[in-house]
Amino acid sequence: MDFSLPADLVAYLAELDRFIAREIKPLEEADDNIRFFDHRREWARTDFENGGLPRHEWEALLRKAKDLADAAGHLRFPVSKQYGGKDGSNLWMAVIREHFAAKGLGLHNDLQNEHSIVGNFPVVTMLDRYGRDDQKAMIDGSIKGKYRITFGLTEPLHGSDATHMETRAVPATRDNVKGWIINGEKMWTTGMHVATHCALFARTSGNDGDARGITCFLVPAKSHGVKIEEYMWTFNMPTDHPRVSFTDVFVPEDALFGEVGRGLSLAQCFVHQNRIRQAASSLGAAVYCINESVKYARERKPFGKALAENQAIQFPLVELATQAEMLRLLIRKTAWEMDQLTEEQIERTLSDRVSMCNYWANRLCCESADRAMQVHGGMGYSRHKPFEHIYRHHRRYRITEGSEEIQMRKVAGFLFGYMGPGKH
């Protein structure tokens, strides 16, 4: 069995590195844009006087980097060739995401908001697989930034447990137009401040706890009855994660996204792609922290002796490096297997391993960043090093992004036999 990376993937990583050096690094260094990545990053990115939202200059810079990557043929890499992409696989995306994150903070790839010069487009995948022709027509605009579709799944009282959501949609007619009236509330609808639509999940039939009976709607963000109640200030700022209420929101029938009652298929399509790639990014960030710690320990000589000679420094880094190597194999094997299966097959037979990758990568990244802060001493504590930023971001992932508890429950479901093959 050959575990080496394909030669064409290795060549593409080198091509991406050359593009970053040629196009992205100069932009990062121009006009003091480095302020978004150095010790000033949180203040530079955050409009504290405007609800803690991302500053316009920050989001404009990210858009400029994406446009450069799109012009060079990289941004759409995972997207279907039909829409200008390269049909990039989950395996290739996992390798690329780890490679980028291992470089540290930079305009090429920002962990805090999933920005990357090789885009992650789960909503585009949803539109392509489940959208009607008029909805698929939104794909190019979604990539270019004309459309911004947020993800309205999580609720205040139920977190990541979508099957007990309280948001309801009932059939209705207004002004002789058939459609639905939606009432409910969502949390962490990231990007709602610039959204054109929300992919909103609501129960249309069945009982609480049923997987069937949940339907997805593409709700225009400016619809009457849609209200941003508050922006949730987070562990690391800025925030674009609001609590949003939907009060008697009417949408016509053509707002339906996918089949009635089968909305969780769209949700799983979103989260599986997101979580394996997020796991790869977390691994890459952990590797960055480990490598920087080893480098510093070899250079720093307090009391005339290199830190690297101390087993108290060596052994914890040895453990983290070993875990990183094992996790890399699991992530790449899981990503490769995902490429062989349909979304339904992934959910039925492989989603426990996606969850393993996700929660363990986030945990490893937090532990590696924490160790890096300790190894670097006072400088590790300061914001002149990126370790606190990496730690806070991935600690947030452990709590919120399909939280660690939810991922472990999925693994337990397969392990103890109440989920998995034959249980759907």
CSV table of C-alpha atoms in Angstrom, one decimal:
chain,number,residue,atom,x,y,z
A,1,MET,CA,0.0,0.0,0.0
A,2,ASP,CA,1.4,3.4,-1.1
A,3,PHE,CA,0.9,6.1,1.5
A,4,SER,CA,3.0,8.7,-0.4
A,5,LEU,CA,1.2,11.8,-1.9
A,6,PRO,CA,0.5,11.7,-5.7
A,7,ALA,CA,3.2,13.5,-7.7
A,8,ASP,CA,0.6,15.8,-9.2
A,9,LEU,CA,-0.7,16.8,-5.8
A,10,VAL,CA,2.9,17.6,-4.6
A,11,ALA,CA,3.4,19.6,-7.8
A,12,TYR,CA,0.2,21.6,-7.1
A,13,LEU,CA,1.3,22.4,-3.6
A,14,ALA,CA,4.5,23.9,-5.0
A,15,GLU,CA,2.4,25.8,-7.6
A,16,LEU,CA,0.2,27.2,-4.8
A,17,ASP,CA,3.4,28.2,-2.8
A,18,ARG,CA,4.7,30.1,-5.8
A,19,PHE,CA,1.4,31.9,-6.2
A,20,ILE,CA,1.3,32.9,-2.5
A,21,ALA,CA,4.8,34.3,-2.8
A,22,ARG,CA,4.1,36.1,-6.1
A,23,GLU,CA,0.6,37.5,-5.5
A,24,ILE,CA,-0.6,37.1,-1.9
A,25,LYS,CA,2.4,38.0,0.2
A,26,PRO,CA,2.9,41.3,-1.5
A,27,LEU,CA,-0.7,42.2,-0.9
A,28,GLU,CA,-0.4,41.1,2.8
A,29,GLU,CA,2.6,43.4,3.2
A,30,ALA,CA,1.1,46.4,1.4
A,31,ASP,CA,-0.6,49.3,3.1
A,32,ASP,CA,0.2,47.9,6.5
A,33,ASN,CA,-2.1,45.0,5.9
A,34,ILE,CA,0.1,43.0,8.2
A,35,ARG,CA,-1.8,44.6,11.0
A,36,PHE,CA,-4.5,42.1,10.4
A,37,PHE,CA,-2.1,39.3,11.3
A,38,ASP,CA,0.4,40.7,13.8
A,39,HIS,CA,-0.2,41.6,17.5
A,40,ARG,CA,-2.8,44.2,16.3
A,41,ARG,CA,-4.9,41.6,14.6
A,42,GLU,CA,-7.9,41.5,16.9
A,43,TRP,CA,-8.3,45.3,17.0
A,44,ALA,CA,-7.6,45.7,13.3
A,45,ARG,CA,-10.2,43.2,12.3
A,46,THR,CA,-12.9,44.2,14.8
A,47,ASP,CA,-15.3,47.2,14.6
A,48,PHE,CA,-15.9,47.4,18.3
A,49,GLU,CA,-18.1,50.5,17.9
A,50,ASN,CA,-20.4,48.6,15.5
A,51,GLY,CA,-21.5,45.5,17.4
A,52,GLY,CA,-18.1,43.9,17.1
A,53,LEU,CA,-18.5,43.1,13.4
A,54,PRO,CA,-15.6,42.6,11.1
A,55,ARG,CA,-14.2,45.9,9.8
A,56,HIS,CA,-15.0,46.7,6.2
A,57,GLU,CA,-11.3,47.0,5.4
A,58,TRP,CA,-10.7,43.5,6.7
A,59,GLU,CA,-13.4,41.8,4.6
A,60,ALA,CA,-12.4,43.9,1.6
A,61,LEU,CA,-8.9,42.6,1.8
A,62,LEU,CA,-10.1,39.0,2.0
A,63,ARG,CA,-12.2,39.5,-1.1
A,64,LYS,CA,-9.3,41.0,-3.0
A,65,ALA,CA,-7.2,37.9,-2.1
A,66,LYS,CA,-10.0,35.6,-3.3
A,67,ASP,CA,-10.3,37.5,-6.6
A,68,LEU,CA,-6.6,37.1,-7.2
A,69,ALA,CA,-6.9,33.4,-6.5
A,70,ASP,CA,-9.9,33.1,-8.7
A,71,ALA,CA,-8.2,34.8,-11.6
A,72,ALA,CA,-5.2,32.4,-11.1
A,73,GLY,CA,-7.5,29.4,-11.2
A,74,HIS,CA,-7.1,28.3,-7.5
A,75,LEU,CA,-10.1,29.6,-5.6
A,76,ARG,CA,-12.6,27.2,-7.2
A,77,PHE,CA,-10.4,24.1,-7.0
A,78,PRO,CA,-13.0,21.9,-5.1
A,79,VAL,CA,-15.9,23.1,-7.3
A,80,SER,CA,-17.2,21.2,-10.3
A,81,LYS,CA,-15.6,21.9,-13.6
A,82,GLN,CA,-19.0,22.9,-14.8
A,83,TYR,CA,-18.7,26.0,-12.7
A,84,GLY,CA,-15.0,26.8,-13.4
A,85,GLY,CA,-13.5,24.5,-10.8
A,86,LYS,CA,-11.2,21.4,-10.9
A,87,ASP,CA,-13.4,18.8,-9.2
A,88,GLY,CA,-10.9,18.8,-6.3
A,89,SER,CA,-11.3,15.8,-4.0
A,90,ASN,CA,-11.7,15.7,-0.3
A,91,LEU,CA,-8.3,14.1,-0.1
A,92,TRP,CA,-6.6,16.9,-2.0
A,93,MET,CA,-8.5,19.5,0.0
A,94,ALA,CA,-7.4,17.9,3.3
A,95,VAL,CA,-3.8,18.0,2.2
A,96,ILE,CA,-4.0,21.5,0.9
A,97,ARG,CA,-5.7,22.8,4.1
A,98,GLU,CA,-3.1,21.2,6.3
A,99,HIS,CA,-0.3,22.6,4.2
A,100,PHE,CA,-1.7,26.1,4.4
A,101,ALA,CA,-2.4,26.1,8.1
A,102,ALA,CA,1.1,24.8,8.8
A,103,LYS,CA,2.4,28.0,7.4
A,104,GLY,CA,0.9,30.0,10.2
A,105,LEU,CA,-1.2,33.1,10.1
A,106,GLY,CA,-1.5,34.8,6.7
A,107,LEU,CA,-3.7,36.2,4.0
A,108,HIS,CA,-3.3,32.9,2.1
A,109,ASN,CA,-5.5,31.1,4.7
A,110,ASP,CA,-7.2,32.4,7.8
A,111,LEU,CA,-8.5,29.9,10.3
A,112,GLN,CA,-10.8,32.3,12.1
A,113,ASN,CA,-13.3,32.7,9.2
A,114,GLU,CA,-12.5,29.8,6.9
A,115,HIS,CA,-11.0,32.2,4.3
A,116,SER,CA,-8.6,30.6,1.9
A,117,ILE,CA,-7.2,31.1,-1.6
A,118,VAL,CA,-8.4,27.6,-2.2
A,119,GLY,CA,-12.0,28.1,-1.3
A,120,ASN,CA,-14.2,25.9,0.9
A,121,PHE,CA,-17.7,26.1,-0.7
A,122,PRO,CA,-20.1,23.7,1.1
A,123,VAL,CA,-23.1,25.9,0.1
A,124,VAL,CA,-22.1,25.6,-3.5
A,125,THR,CA,-22.0,21.9,-3.2
A,126,MET,CA,-25.5,22.1,-1.6
A,127,LEU,CA,-26.8,24.2,-4.5
A,128,ASP,CA,-25.2,21.9,-7.1
A,129,ARG,CA,-26.6,18.6,-5.6
A,130,TYR,CA,-30.0,19.8,-4.3
A,131,GLY,CA,-30.9,23.1,-6.1
A,132,ARG,CA,-33.2,23.6,-8.9
A,133,ASP,CA,-31.8,25.2,-12.1
A,134,ASP,CA,-32.7,28.7,-10.9
A,135,GLN,CA,-30.9,28.0,-7.6
A,136,LYS,CA,-27.9,26.5,-9.4
A,137,ALA,CA,-27.7,29.8,-11.3
A,138,MET,CA,-26.6,31.4,-8.0
A,139,ILE,CA,-23.4,29.3,-7.8
A,140,ASP,CA,-21.1,31.6,-9.8
A,141,GLY,CA,-22.4,34.6,-7.8
A,142,SER,CA,-21.9,32.8,-4.5
A,143,ILE,CA,-18.2,32.2,-5.4
A,144,LYS,CA,-17.7,35.8,-6.5
A,145,GLY,CA,-19.4,37.3,-3.5
A,146,LYS,CA,-22.6,38.5,-5.2
A,147,TYR,CA,-24.6,36.1,-3.1
A,148,ARG,CA,-23.9,35.2,0.5
A,149,ILE,CA,-25.9,32.3,1.8
A,150,THR,CA,-25.8,31.8,5.6
A,151,PHE,CA,-26.5,28.5,7.4
A,152,GLY,CA,-29.5,28.6,9.7
A,153,LEU,CA,-29.5,25.3,11.6
A,154,THR,CA,-28.4,25.8,15.2
A,155,GLU,CA,-31.0,27.1,17.7
A,156,PRO,CA,-30.6,28.7,21.1
A,157,LEU,CA,-32.2,25.9,23.1
A,158,HIS,CA,-31.0,22.9,21.1
A,159,GLY,CA,-27.5,23.7,19.9
A,160,SER,CA,-26.3,21.2,17.3
A,161,ASP,CA,-29.3,18.8,17.9
A,162,ALA,CA,-31.2,19.7,14.7
A,163,THR,CA,-33.8,17.0,15.1
A,164,HIS,CA,-35.4,18.8,18.1
A,165,MET,CA,-35.5,22.3,16.4
A,166,GLU,CA,-38.4,24.5,17.3
A,167,THR,CA,-38.5,26.5,14.1
A,168,ARG,CA,-41.6,25.7,12.2
A,169,ALA,CA,-42.8,26.2,8.6
A,170,VAL,CA,-46.5,25.7,7.7
A,171,PRO,CA,-48.1,26.0,4.3
A,172,ALA,CA,-49.8,29.3,3.6
A,173,THR,CA,-51.1,31.5,0.8
A,174,ARG,CA,-50.6,35.3,0.6
A,175,ASP,CA,-52.0,37.5,-2.2
A,176,ASN,CA,-52.8,34.3,-4.1
A,177,VAL,CA,-49.2,33.1,-3.9
A,178,LYS,CA,-48.7,29.7,-2.3
A,179,GLY,CA,-45.8,29.3,0.1
A,180,TRP,CA,-44.8,28.9,3.7
A,181,ILE,CA,-44.9,30.9,6.9
A,182,ILE,CA,-41.9,30.4,9.1
A,183,ASN,CA,-41.5,31.2,12.8
A,184,GLY,CA,-38.4,30.4,14.9
A,185,GLU,CA,-35.0,31.5,16.0
A,186,LYS,CA,-31.5,30.6,15.0
A,187,MET,CA,-28.0,31.0,16.5
A,188,TRP,CA,-24.6,31.4,15.0
A,189,THR,CA,-25.9,32.3,11.6
A,190,THR,CA,-22.5,33.4,10.5
A,191,GLY,CA,-22.2,36.2,7.9
A,192,MET,CA,-25.8,37.5,8.3
A,193,HIS,CA,-24.6,41.1,8.3
A,194,VAL,CA,-23.7,40.8,4.6
A,195,ALA,CA,-26.0,37.9,3.7
A,196,THR,CA,-28.4,37.9,0.7
A,197,HIS,CA,-30.1,34.6,1.8
A,198,CYS,CA,-30.3,32.2,4.7
A,199,ALA,CA,-30.5,28.5,4.1
A,200,LEU,CA,-33.0,28.1,6.9
A,201,PHE,CA,-34.0,24.7,8.3
A,202,ALA,CA,-37.5,24.3,9.8
A,203,ARG,CA,-39.7,21.4,10.8
A,204,THR,CA,-42.6,20.9,8.4
A,205,SER,CA,-43.9,17.6,9.7
A,206,GLY,CA,-43.2,14.8,12.1
A,207,ASN,CA,-42.3,14.9,15.8
A,208,ASP,CA,-39.4,16.3,17.7
A,209,GLY,CA,-36.5,13.9,17.4
A,210,ASP,CA,-37.5,12.7,13.9
A,211,ALA,CA,-34.8,12.9,11.2
A,212,ARG,CA,-37.5,13.2,8.6
A,213,GLY,CA,-39.8,16.2,8.4
A,214,ILE,CA,-37.2,18.9,8.4
A,215,THR,CA,-37.1,21.1,5.3
A,216,CYS,CA,-34.6,23.7,4.1
A,217,PHE,CA,-35.7,27.1,2.6
A,218,LEU,CA,-33.6,29.8,0.8
A,219,VAL,CA,-35.0,32.8,2.7
A,220,PRO,CA,-34.0,36.3,1.4
A,221,ALA,CA,-32.2,38.0,4.3
A,222,LYS,CA,-34.2,41.2,3.9
A,223,SER,CA,-37.6,39.4,4.1
A,224,HIS,CA,-40.2,41.0,6.4
A,225,GLY,CA,-40.0,39.4,9.8
A,226,VAL,CA,-36.3,38.5,9.7
A,227,LYS,CA,-34.5,40.3,12.5
A,228,ILE,CA,-30.9,40.2,13.8
A,229,GLU,CA,-31.5,40.2,17.6
A,230,GLU,CA,-27.8,40.5,18.7
A,231,TYR,CA,-24.3,39.7,17.7
A,232,MET,CA,-22.7,37.1,20.0
A,233,TRP,CA,-19.3,38.5,21.1
A,234,THR,CA,-16.9,35.5,21.1
A,235,PHE,CA,-13.7,34.1,22.5
A,236,ASN,CA,-11.8,35.7,19.7
A,237,MET,CA,-13.2,38.7,17.8
A,238,PRO,CA,-14.5,40.0,15.5
A,239,THR,CA,-18.0,38.4,15.5
A,240,ASP,CA,-20.3,37.9,12.6
A,241,HIS,CA,-22.3,35.3,14.5
A,242,PRO,CA,-25.8,36.6,15.4
A,243,ARG,CA,-28.9,35.3,16.9
A,244,VAL,CA,-31.7,35.8,14.4
A,245,SER,CA,-35.4,35.7,14.8
A,246,PHE,CA,-37.9,34.7,12.1
A,247,THR,CA,-41.4,36.0,12.8
A,248,ASP,CA,-44.3,35.2,10.4
A,249,VAL,CA,-41.8,35.2,7.6
A,250,PHE,CA,-43.6,34.3,4.3
A,251,VAL,CA,-41.7,32.7,1.5
A,252,PRO,CA,-43.2,31.5,-1.8
A,253,GLU,CA,-42.9,27.9,-2.9
A,254,ASP,CA,-39.8,28.5,-5.0
A,255,ALA,CA,-37.9,29.2,-1.8
A,256,LEU,CA,-37.9,25.5,-1.1
A,257,PHE,CA,-34.3,24.1,-1.2
A,258,GLY,CA,-34.3,20.4,-1.8
A,259,GLU,CA,-37.2,18.0,-1.0
A,260,VAL,CA,-39.8,18.7,1.6
A,261,GLY,CA,-39.0,16.8,4.8
A,262,ARG,CA,-35.5,15.8,3.6
A,263,GLY,CA,-33.6,18.9,4.7
A,264,LEU,CA,-31.1,17.0,6.9
A,265,SER,CA,-29.6,15.6,3.8
A,266,LEU,CA,-28.5,19.1,2.9
A,267,ALA,CA,-27.3,19.8,6.4
A,268,GLN,CA,-25.1,16.6,6.3
A,269,CYS,CA,-23.7,17.6,2.9
A,270,PHE,CA,-22.6,20.9,4.5
A,271,VAL,CA,-21.1,19.5,7.7
A,272,HIS,CA,-19.2,16.5,6.4
A,273,GLN,CA,-17.2,18.5,3.9
A,274,ASN,CA,-16.7,21.3,6.4
A,275,ARG,CA,-15.6,19.1,9.3
A,276,ILE,CA,-13.0,17.0,7.4
A,277,ARG,CA,-11.4,20.1,6.0
A,278,GLN,CA,-11.6,21.9,9.3
A,279,ALA,CA,-9.9,18.9,10.9
A,280,ALA,CA,-7.1,19.1,8.3
A,281,SER,CA,-6.7,22.8,9.1
A,282,SER,CA,-6.6,22.2,12.8
A,283,LEU,CA,-3.9,19.5,12.2
A,284,GLY,CA,-1.9,22.0,10.2
A,285,ALA,CA,-2.2,24.7,12.9
A,286,ALA,CA,-1.0,22.1,15.5
A,287,VAL,CA,2.0,21.2,13.3
A,288,TYR,CA,2.8,24.9,13.1
A,289,CYS,CA,2.8,25.3,16.8
A,290,ILE,CA,4.9,22.1,17.3
A,291,ASN,CA,7.4,23.2,14.7
A,292,GLU,CA,7.7,26.7,16.1
A,293,SER,CA,8.2,25.3,19.6
A,294,VAL,CA,11.0,22.9,18.4
A,295,LYS,CA,12.7,25.8,16.6
A,296,TYR,CA,12.5,28.1,19.6
A,297,ALA,CA,13.7,25.4,22.0
A,298,ARG,CA,16.8,24.9,19.9
A,299,GLU,CA,17.6,28.6,19.7
A,300,ARG,CA,16.7,29.7,23.3
A,301,LYS,CA,19.5,29.2,25.9
A,302,PRO,CA,18.4,30.3,29.3
A,303,PHE,CA,21.1,29.8,32.0
A,304,GLY,CA,23.6,28.9,29.2
A,305,LYS,CA,21.8,25.7,28.2
A,306,ALA,CA,19.5,25.2,25.2
A,307,LEU,CA,15.8,24.5,26.1
A,308,ALA,CA,15.9,21.6,23.7
A,309,GLU,CA,18.2,19.7,25.9
A,310,ASN,CA,15.5,19.5,28.7
A,311,GLN,CA,13.3,16.3,28.6
A,312,ALA,CA,10.6,18.4,30.2
A,313,ILE,CA,10.5,20.4,26.9
A,314,GLN,CA,11.2,17.4,24.6
A,315,PHE,CA,8.7,14.8,25.8
A,316,PRO,CA,5.5,16.8,25.6
A,317,LEU,CA,6.4,17.9,22.1
A,318,VAL,CA,7.3,14.3,21.2
A,319,GLU,CA,3.8,13.2,22.3
A,320,LEU,CA,2.1,16.0,20.3
A,321,ALA,CA,4.2,15.2,17.2
A,322,THR,CA,3.3,11.5,17.4
A,323,GLN,CA,-0.4,12.3,17.7
A,324,ALA,CA,-0.1,14.6,14.7
A,325,GLU,CA,1.4,11.9,12.6
A,326,MET,CA,-1.3,9.4,13.5
A,327,LEU,CA,-4.1,12.0,13.0
A,328,ARG,CA,-2.7,12.9,9.6
A,329,LEU,CA,-3.1,9.3,8.4
A,330,LEU,CA,-6.7,9.1,9.8
A,331,ILE,CA,-7.7,12.3,8.1
A,332,ARG,CA,-6.3,11.4,4.8
A,333,LYS,CA,-7.7,7.9,4.8
A,334,THR,CA,-11.1,9.2,5.8
A,335,ALA,CA,-11.0,12.0,3.2
A,336,TRP,CA,-10.0,9.4,0.5
A,337,GLU,CA,-12.9,7.1,1.6
A,338,MET,CA,-15.4,10.0,1.5
A,339,ASP,CA,-14.4,10.5,-2.2
A,340,GLN,CA,-15.6,6.9,-2.9
A,341,LEU,CA,-19.0,7.3,-1.4
A,342,THR,CA,-22.3,9.2,-1.8
A,343,GLU,CA,-23.4,11.6,0.9
A,344,GLU,CA,-25.9,9.1,2.2
A,345,GLN,CA,-23.3,6.4,2.3
A,346,ILE,CA,-20.9,8.7,4.2
A,347,GLU,CA,-23.6,9.4,6.8
A,348,ARG,CA,-24.5,5.8,7.2
A,349,THR,CA,-21.0,4.2,7.3
A,350,LEU,CA,-18.3,6.8,7.7
A,351,SER,CA,-19.5,9.8,9.7
A,352,ASP,CA,-18.1,8.4,12.9
A,353,ARG,CA,-14.6,8.7,11.5
A,354,VAL,CA,-15.3,12.3,10.2
A,355,SER,CA,-16.3,13.1,13.8
A,356,MET,CA,-13.1,11.4,15.2
A,357,CYS,CA,-11.0,13.5,12.9
A,358,ASN,CA,-12.9,16.7,13.8
A,359,TYR,CA,-12.9,16.5,17.6
A,360,TRP,CA,-9.4,15.1,18.0
A,361,ALA,CA,-7.8,17.6,15.6
A,362,ASN,CA,-9.4,20.5,17.5
A,363,ARG,CA,-8.2,19.1,20.8
A,364,LEU,CA,-4.7,18.5,19.4
A,365,CYS,CA,-4.5,22.0,18.1
A,366,CYS,CA,-5.5,23.5,21.5
A,367,GLU,CA,-2.9,21.4,23.3
A,368,SER,CA,-0.2,22.2,20.8
A,369,ALA,CA,-0.9,26.0,21.0
A,370,ASP,CA,-1.0,25.8,24.8
A,371,ARG,CA,2.3,24.0,24.8
A,372,ALA,CA,3.8,26.5,22.4
A,373,MET,CA,2.8,29.3,24.7
A,374,GLN,CA,4.6,27.6,27.6
A,375,VAL,CA,7.7,26.8,25.6
A,376,HIS,CA,7.9,30.4,24.4
A,377,GLY,CA,7.5,31.8,27.9
A,378,GLY,CA,6.7,35.5,28.1
A,379,MET,CA,6.7,35.9,24.3
A,380,GLY,CA,4.3,33.0,24.1
A,381,TYR,CA,1.9,34.8,26.5
A,382,SER,CA,2.1,38.0,24.4
A,383,ARG,CA,0.2,38.6,21.2
A,384,HIS,CA,3.4,39.1,19.3
A,385,LYS,CA,3.2,35.3,18.7
A,386,PRO,CA,0.1,33.8,17.1
A,387,PHE,CA,-0.3,31.0,19.6
A,388,GLU,CA,-3.0,32.6,21.8
A,389,HIS,CA,-5.0,33.4,18.6
A,390,ILE,CA,-4.8,29.8,17.4
A,391,TYR,CA,-5.6,28.5,20.9
A,392,ARG,CA,-8.7,30.7,21.3
A,393,HIS,CA,-10.0,29.9,17.8
A,394,HIS,CA,-9.7,26.2,18.2
A,395,ARG,CA,-11.0,26.2,21.7
A,396,ARG,CA,-14.1,27.9,20.2
A,397,TYR,CA,-14.3,25.1,17.7
A,398,ARG,CA,-14.3,22.5,20.5
A,399,ILE,CA,-17.3,24.3,22.1
A,400,THR,CA,-19.4,25.5,19.1
A,401,GLU,CA,-18.5,24.1,15.7
A,402,GLY,CA,-20.4,20.8,15.9
A,403,SER,CA,-19.1,20.7,19.4
A,404,GLU,CA,-16.7,18.1,20.7
A,405,GLU,CA,-19.6,16.5,22.7
A,406,ILE,CA,-21.7,16.2,19.6
A,407,GLN,CA,-18.8,14.6,17.6
A,408,MET,CA,-18.1,12.1,20.5
A,409,ARG,CA,-21.8,11.2,20.6
A,410,LYS,CA,-21.7,10.4,16.9
A,411,VAL,CA,-18.7,8.1,17.5
A,412,ALA,CA,-20.4,6.5,20.5
A,413,GLY,CA,-23.5,5.9,18.4
A,414,PHE,CA,-21.5,3.8,15.9
A,415,LEU,CA,-19.4,2.2,18.7
A,416,PHE,CA,-22.4,1.0,20.7
A,417,GLY,CA,-24.6,0.2,17.8
A,418,TYR,CA,-27.5,2.6,17.9
A,419,MET,CA,-26.2,4.5,14.8
A,420,GLY,CA,-24.4,3.5,11.7
A,421,PRO,CA,-25.1,0.7,9.1
A,422,GLY,CA,-28.7,-0.6,9.3
A,423,LYS,CA,-29.8,2.1,11.8
A,424,HIS,CA,-31.1,4.7,9.3
